């Protein structure tokens, strides 16, 4: 059976394409989703895509993912820098997690340079634009076959 992964997106990522193109590029979340589905098919992974602007909903999605998914890619967006609740939920997942950011958070405002989740994930990708999603899928597939 194919491994199943979930790609979780946090607040304001539903407005990609419209939002600060100098940081996030022009791809919409739908376009990114399509590209991810294509790449996962090639790699024989099953992928589900999720997005929420609500912290508690993200916690619920992460908790539920324990039962149904083998790996997780998460762009927690602004909650990366603030949410102990999302960090705690990620710690309960116990399977591979990749942290993703479209922009280089270490080159931006000081408040973005701190991630509360980096030390509870396997690894991270940042600053490579929406290509980061594809790179994360490739890395996840490798983590899952190890
Ligand atoms: C982001 C970076 C965060 O600081 C920001 O709040 C986002 C997007 C990124 O993908 O670069 O919403 O996670």
PDB file of C-alpha atoms and ligand atoms in Angstrom:
ATOM      1  CA  UNK A   1       0.000   0.000   0.000  1.00  0.00           C
ATOM      2  CA  UNK A   2       1.189   3.529  -0.776  1.00  0.00           C
ATOM      3  CA  UNK A   3       2.357   5.751   2.073  1.00  0.00           C
ATOM      4  CA  UNK A   4      -0.058   8.559   2.889  1.00  0.00           C
ATOM      5  CA  UNK A   5       1.104  12.056   3.712  1.00  0.00           C
ATOM      6  CA  UNK A   6      -0.694  15.219   4.697  1.00  0.00           C
ATOM      7  CA  UNK A   7       0.384  18.730   3.709  1.00  0.00           C
ATOM      8  CA  UNK A   8      -0.939  21.246   6.228  1.00  0.00           C
ATOM      9  CA  UNK A   9      -1.084  24.986   5.595  1.00  0.00           C
ATOM     10  CA  UNK A  10      -1.718  27.634   8.213  1.00  0.00           C
ATOM     11  CA  UNK A  11      -3.240  31.108   8.238  1.00  0.00           C
ATOM     12  CA  UNK A  12      -3.308  33.408   5.218  1.00  0.00           C
ATOM     13  CA  UNK A  13      -1.807  30.800   2.905  1.00  0.00           C
ATOM     14  CA  UNK A  14      -5.255  30.568   1.289  1.00  0.00           C
ATOM     15  CA  UNK A  15      -4.416  34.007  -0.141  1.00  0.00           C
ATOM     16  CA  UNK A  16      -1.173  32.999  -1.841  1.00  0.00           C
ATOM     17  CA  UNK A  17      -1.016  34.589  -5.261  1.00  0.00           C
ATOM     18  CA  UNK A  18      -2.632  37.744  -3.918  1.00  0.00           C
ATOM     19  CA  UNK A  19      -0.498  38.148  -0.820  1.00  0.00           C
ATOM     20  CA  UNK A  20       2.965  39.853  -0.769  1.00  0.00           C
ATOM     21  CA  UNK A  21       4.200  38.392  -4.028  1.00  0.00           C
ATOM     22  CA  UNK A  22       7.729  39.654  -3.323  1.00  0.00           C
ATOM     23  CA  UNK A  23       7.895  37.178  -0.397  1.00  0.00           C
ATOM     24  CA  UNK A  24       5.632  34.378  -1.582  1.00  0.00           C
ATOM     25  CA  UNK A  25       5.589  34.487  -5.387  1.00  0.00           C
ATOM     26  CA  UNK A  26       2.544  34.342  -7.632  1.00  0.00           C
ATOM     27  CA  UNK A  27       1.422  30.710  -7.301  1.00  0.00           C
ATOM     28  CA  UNK A  28      -1.963  30.236  -5.663  1.00  0.00           C
ATOM     29  CA  UNK A  29      -2.470  27.512  -3.052  1.00  0.00           C
ATOM     30  CA  UNK A  30      -4.618  25.645  -5.569  1.00  0.00           C
ATOM     31  CA  UNK A  31      -1.814  25.687  -8.125  1.00  0.00           C
ATOM     32  CA  UNK A  32       0.634  24.439  -5.467  1.00  0.00           C
ATOM     33  CA  UNK A  33      -1.837  21.717  -4.530  1.00  0.00           C
ATOM     34  CA  UNK A  34      -2.128  20.541  -8.152  1.00  0.00           C
ATOM     35  CA  UNK A  35       1.670  20.411  -8.534  1.00  0.00           C
ATOM     36  CA  UNK A  36       1.977  18.491  -5.255  1.00  0.00           C
ATOM     37  CA  UNK A  37      -0.662  15.959  -6.302  1.00  0.00           C
ATOM     38  CA  UNK A  38       1.164  15.389  -9.603  1.00  0.00           C
ATOM     39  CA  UNK A  39       4.543  14.907  -7.909  1.00  0.00           C
ATOM     40  CA  UNK A  40       3.147  12.578  -5.259  1.00  0.00           C
ATOM     41  CA  UNK A  41       1.497  10.414  -7.884  1.00  0.00           C
ATOM     42  CA  UNK A  42       4.871  10.090  -9.633  1.00  0.00           C
ATOM     43  CA  UNK A  43       6.427   9.024  -6.306  1.00  0.00           C
ATOM     44  CA  UNK A  44       3.533   6.708  -5.458  1.00  0.00           C
ATOM     45  CA  UNK A  45       2.524   8.665  -2.386  1.00  0.00           C
ATOM     46  CA  UNK A  46      -1.038   9.479  -1.462  1.00  0.00           C
ATOM     47  CA  UNK A  47      -1.397  13.117  -0.511  1.00  0.00           C
ATOM     48  CA  UNK A  48      -4.036  15.119   1.280  1.00  0.00           C
ATOM     49  CA  UNK A  49      -3.921  18.908   1.397  1.00  0.00           C
ATOM     50  CA  UNK A  50      -5.360  20.969   4.256  1.00  0.00           C
ATOM     51  CA  UNK A  51      -5.523  24.670   5.082  1.00  0.00           C
ATOM     52  CA  UNK A  52      -6.987  26.568   8.017  1.00  0.00           C
ATOM     53  CA  UNK A  53      -6.765  30.069   9.406  1.00  0.00           C
ATOM     54  CA  UNK A  54      -7.781  28.813  12.853  1.00  0.00           C
ATOM     55  CA  UNK A  55      -5.202  27.594  15.377  1.00  0.00           C
ATOM     56  CA  UNK A  56      -7.528  25.080  17.094  1.00  0.00           C
ATOM     57  CA  UNK A  57      -8.591  23.612  13.773  1.00  0.00           C
ATOM     58  CA  UNK A  58      -4.943  23.084  12.867  1.00  0.00           C
ATOM     59  CA  UNK A  59      -4.397  21.331  16.207  1.00  0.00           C
ATOM     60  CA  UNK A  60      -7.378  19.053  15.423  1.00  0.00           C
ATOM     61  CA  UNK A  61      -6.058  18.316  11.918  1.00  0.00           C
ATOM     62  CA  UNK A  62      -2.612  17.441  13.352  1.00  0.00           C
ATOM     63  CA  UNK A  63      -4.140  15.222  16.060  1.00  0.00           C
ATOM     64  CA  UNK A  64      -6.384  13.382  13.578  1.00  0.00           C
ATOM     65  CA  UNK A  65      -3.439  12.881  11.226  1.00  0.00           C
ATOM     66  CA  UNK A  66      -1.877  10.493  13.789  1.00  0.00           C
ATOM     67  CA  UNK A  67      -4.380   7.826  12.796  1.00  0.00           C
ATOM     68  CA  UNK A  68      -4.428   8.272   9.041  1.00  0.00           C
ATOM     69  CA  UNK A  69      -1.056   9.459   7.772  1.00  0.00           C
ATOM     70  CA  UNK A  70       2.533   8.205   7.661  1.00  0.00           C
ATOM     71  CA  UNK A  71       4.170  11.612   7.283  1.00  0.00           C
ATOM     72  CA  UNK A  72       3.415  15.318   7.480  1.00  0.00           C
ATOM     73  CA  UNK A  73       4.611  18.461   5.718  1.00  0.00           C
ATOM     74  CA  UNK A  74       3.573  21.620   7.544  1.00  0.00           C
ATOM     75  CA  UNK A  75       3.707  25.293   6.731  1.00  0.00           C
ATOM     76  CA  UNK A  76       2.309  26.592   9.997  1.00  0.00           C
ATOM     77  CA  UNK A  77       2.688  30.166   8.652  1.00  0.00           C
ATOM     78  CA  UNK A  78       2.434  32.807  11.420  1.00  0.00           C
ATOM     79  CA  UNK A  79       1.640  30.138  14.052  1.00  0.00           C
ATOM     80  CA  UNK A  80       5.203  28.850  13.561  1.00  0.00           C
ATOM     81  CA  UNK A  81       6.351  31.791  15.644  1.00  0.00           C
ATOM     82  CA  UNK A  82       3.643  31.780  18.318  1.00  0.00           C
ATOM     83  CA  UNK A  83       1.867  28.468  18.835  1.00  0.00           C
ATOM     84  CA  UNK A  84       2.859  26.169  21.686  1.00  0.00           C
ATOM     85  CA  UNK A  85      -0.392  24.267  20.987  1.00  0.00           C
ATOM     86  CA  UNK A  86       0.689  23.400  17.436  1.00  0.00           C
ATOM     87  CA  UNK A  87       4.148  22.433  18.679  1.00  0.00           C
ATOM     88  CA  UNK A  88       2.628  20.140  21.326  1.00  0.00           C
ATOM     89  CA  UNK A  89       0.323  18.513  18.744  1.00  0.00           C
ATOM     90  CA  UNK A  90       3.278  17.934  16.408  1.00  0.00           C
ATOM     91  CA  UNK A  91       5.189  16.232  19.209  1.00  0.00           C
ATOM     92  CA  UNK A  92       2.360  13.696  19.481  1.00  0.00           C
ATOM     93  CA  UNK A  93       2.559  12.752  15.797  1.00  0.00           C
ATOM     94  CA  UNK A  94       5.617  10.466  16.260  1.00  0.00           C
ATOM     95  CA  UNK A  95       6.166  10.035  12.509  1.00  0.00           C
ATOM     96  CA  UNK A  96       8.237  12.081  10.022  1.00  0.00           C
ATOM     97  CA  UNK A  97       7.433  15.802   9.858  1.00  0.00           C
ATOM     98  CA  UNK A  98       8.950  18.406   7.536  1.00  0.00           C
ATOM     99  CA  UNK A  99       8.618  22.117   8.354  1.00  0.00           C
ATOM    100  CA  UNK A 100       8.211  24.310   5.312  1.00  0.00           C
ATOM    101  CA  UNK A 101       8.325  28.037   4.624  1.00  0.00           C
ATOM    102  CA  UNK A 102       8.057  29.641   1.231  1.00  0.00           C
ATOM    103  CA  UNK A 103      10.120  32.658   2.296  1.00  0.00           C
ATOM    104  CA  UNK A 104      13.437  32.724   4.128  1.00  0.00           C
ATOM    105  CA  UNK A 105      12.177  33.457   7.622  1.00  0.00           C
ATOM    106  CA  UNK A 106      15.775  34.003   8.839  1.00  0.00           C
ATOM    107  CA  UNK A 107      16.202  36.946   6.472  1.00  0.00           C
ATOM    108  CA  UNK A 108      13.013  38.693   7.584  1.00  0.00           C
ATOM    109  CA  UNK A 109      11.738  40.518  10.690  1.00  0.00           C
ATOM    110  CA  UNK A 110      13.194  39.369  14.009  1.00  0.00           C
ATOM    111  CA  UNK A 111       9.870  37.925  15.208  1.00  0.00           C
ATOM    112  CA  UNK A 112       9.868  35.519  12.242  1.00  0.00           C
ATOM    113  CA  UNK A 113      13.380  34.282  12.939  1.00  0.00           C
ATOM    114  CA  UNK A 114      12.197  32.096  15.808  1.00  0.00           C
ATOM    115  CA  UNK A 115      10.337  28.867  15.029  1.00  0.00           C
ATOM    116  CA  UNK A 116       8.650  27.068  17.915  1.00  0.00           C
ATOM    117  CA  UNK A 117       8.441  23.864  15.881  1.00  0.00           C
ATOM    118  CA  UNK A 118      11.885  23.374  14.293  1.00  0.00           C
ATOM    119  CA  UNK A 119      13.169  21.208  17.129  1.00  0.00           C
ATOM    120  CA  UNK A 120      10.225  18.803  17.025  1.00  0.00           C
ATOM    121  CA  UNK A 121      10.394  18.079  13.270  1.00  0.00           C
ATOM    122  CA  UNK A 122      12.793  15.952  11.216  1.00  0.00           C
ATOM    123  CA  UNK A 123      13.941  18.805   9.018  1.00  0.00           C
ATOM    124  CA  UNK A 124      12.940  21.958   7.248  1.00  0.00           C
ATOM    125  CA  UNK A 125      12.901  23.802   3.940  1.00  0.00           C
ATOM    126  CA  UNK A 126      12.696  27.583   3.731  1.00  0.00           C
ATOM    127  CA  UNK A 127      13.312  30.384   1.250  1.00  0.00           C
ATOM    128  CA  UNK A 128      12.951  28.309  -1.922  1.00  0.00           C
ATOM    129  CA  UNK A 129       9.528  29.586  -2.892  1.00  0.00           C
ATOM    130  CA  UNK A 130       6.669  27.270  -3.757  1.00  0.00           C
ATOM    131  CA  UNK A 131       9.206  24.730  -5.099  1.00  0.00           C
ATOM    132  CA  UNK A 132       9.783  23.982  -1.416  1.00  0.00           C
ATOM    133  CA  UNK A 133       6.582  21.932  -1.410  1.00  0.00           C
ATOM    134  CA  UNK A 134       7.914  19.639  -4.158  1.00  0.00           C
ATOM    135  CA  UNK A 135      11.303  19.351  -2.447  1.00  0.00           C
ATOM    136  CA  UNK A 136       9.538  18.473   0.802  1.00  0.00           C
ATOM    137  CA  UNK A 137       7.549  15.708  -0.929  1.00  0.00           C
ATOM    138  CA  UNK A 138      10.744  14.228  -2.403  1.00  0.00           C
ATOM    139  CA  UNK A 139      12.444  14.315   1.026  1.00  0.00           C
ATOM    140  CA  UNK A 140       9.390  12.848   2.732  1.00  0.00           C
ATOM    141  CA  UNK A 141       9.335   9.925   0.335  1.00  0.00           C
ATOM    142  CA  UNK A 142      12.982   9.225   1.218  1.00  0.00           C
ATOM    143  CA  UNK A 143      12.267   9.460   4.951  1.00  0.00           C
ATOM    144  CA  UNK A 144       9.400   6.991   4.583  1.00  0.00           C
ATOM    145  CA  UNK A 145      11.360   4.331   2.734  1.00  0.00           C
ATOM    146  CA  UNK A 146      14.308   4.400   5.169  1.00  0.00           C
TER     147      UNK A 146
HETATM  148  C1  LIG B   1       5.588  31.635   6.015  1.00  0.00           C
HETATM  149  C2  LIG B   1       6.460  32.590   6.844  1.00  0.00           C
HETATM  150  C3  LIG B   1       5.694  33.099   8.067  1.00  0.00           C
HETATM  151  O1  LIG B   1       6.516  33.984   8.821  1.00  0.00           O
HETATM  152  C4  LIG B   1       4.466  33.861   7.634  1.00  0.00           C
HETATM  153  O2  LIG B   1       3.728  34.280   8.762  1.00  0.00           O
HETATM  154  C5  LIG B   1       3.625  33.109   6.674  1.00  0.00           C
HETATM  155  C6  LIG B   1       4.260  32.283   5.652  1.00  0.00           C
HETATM  156  C7  LIG B   1       6.266  31.218   4.692  1.00  0.00           C
HETATM  157  O3  LIG B   1       5.776  30.269   4.074  1.00  0.00           O
HETATM  158  O4  LIG B   1       7.251  31.827   4.285  1.00  0.00           O
HETATM  159  O5  LIG B   1       2.407  33.246   6.677  1.00  0.00           O
HETATM  160  O6  LIG B   1       5.361  30.456   6.765  1.00  0.00           O
END
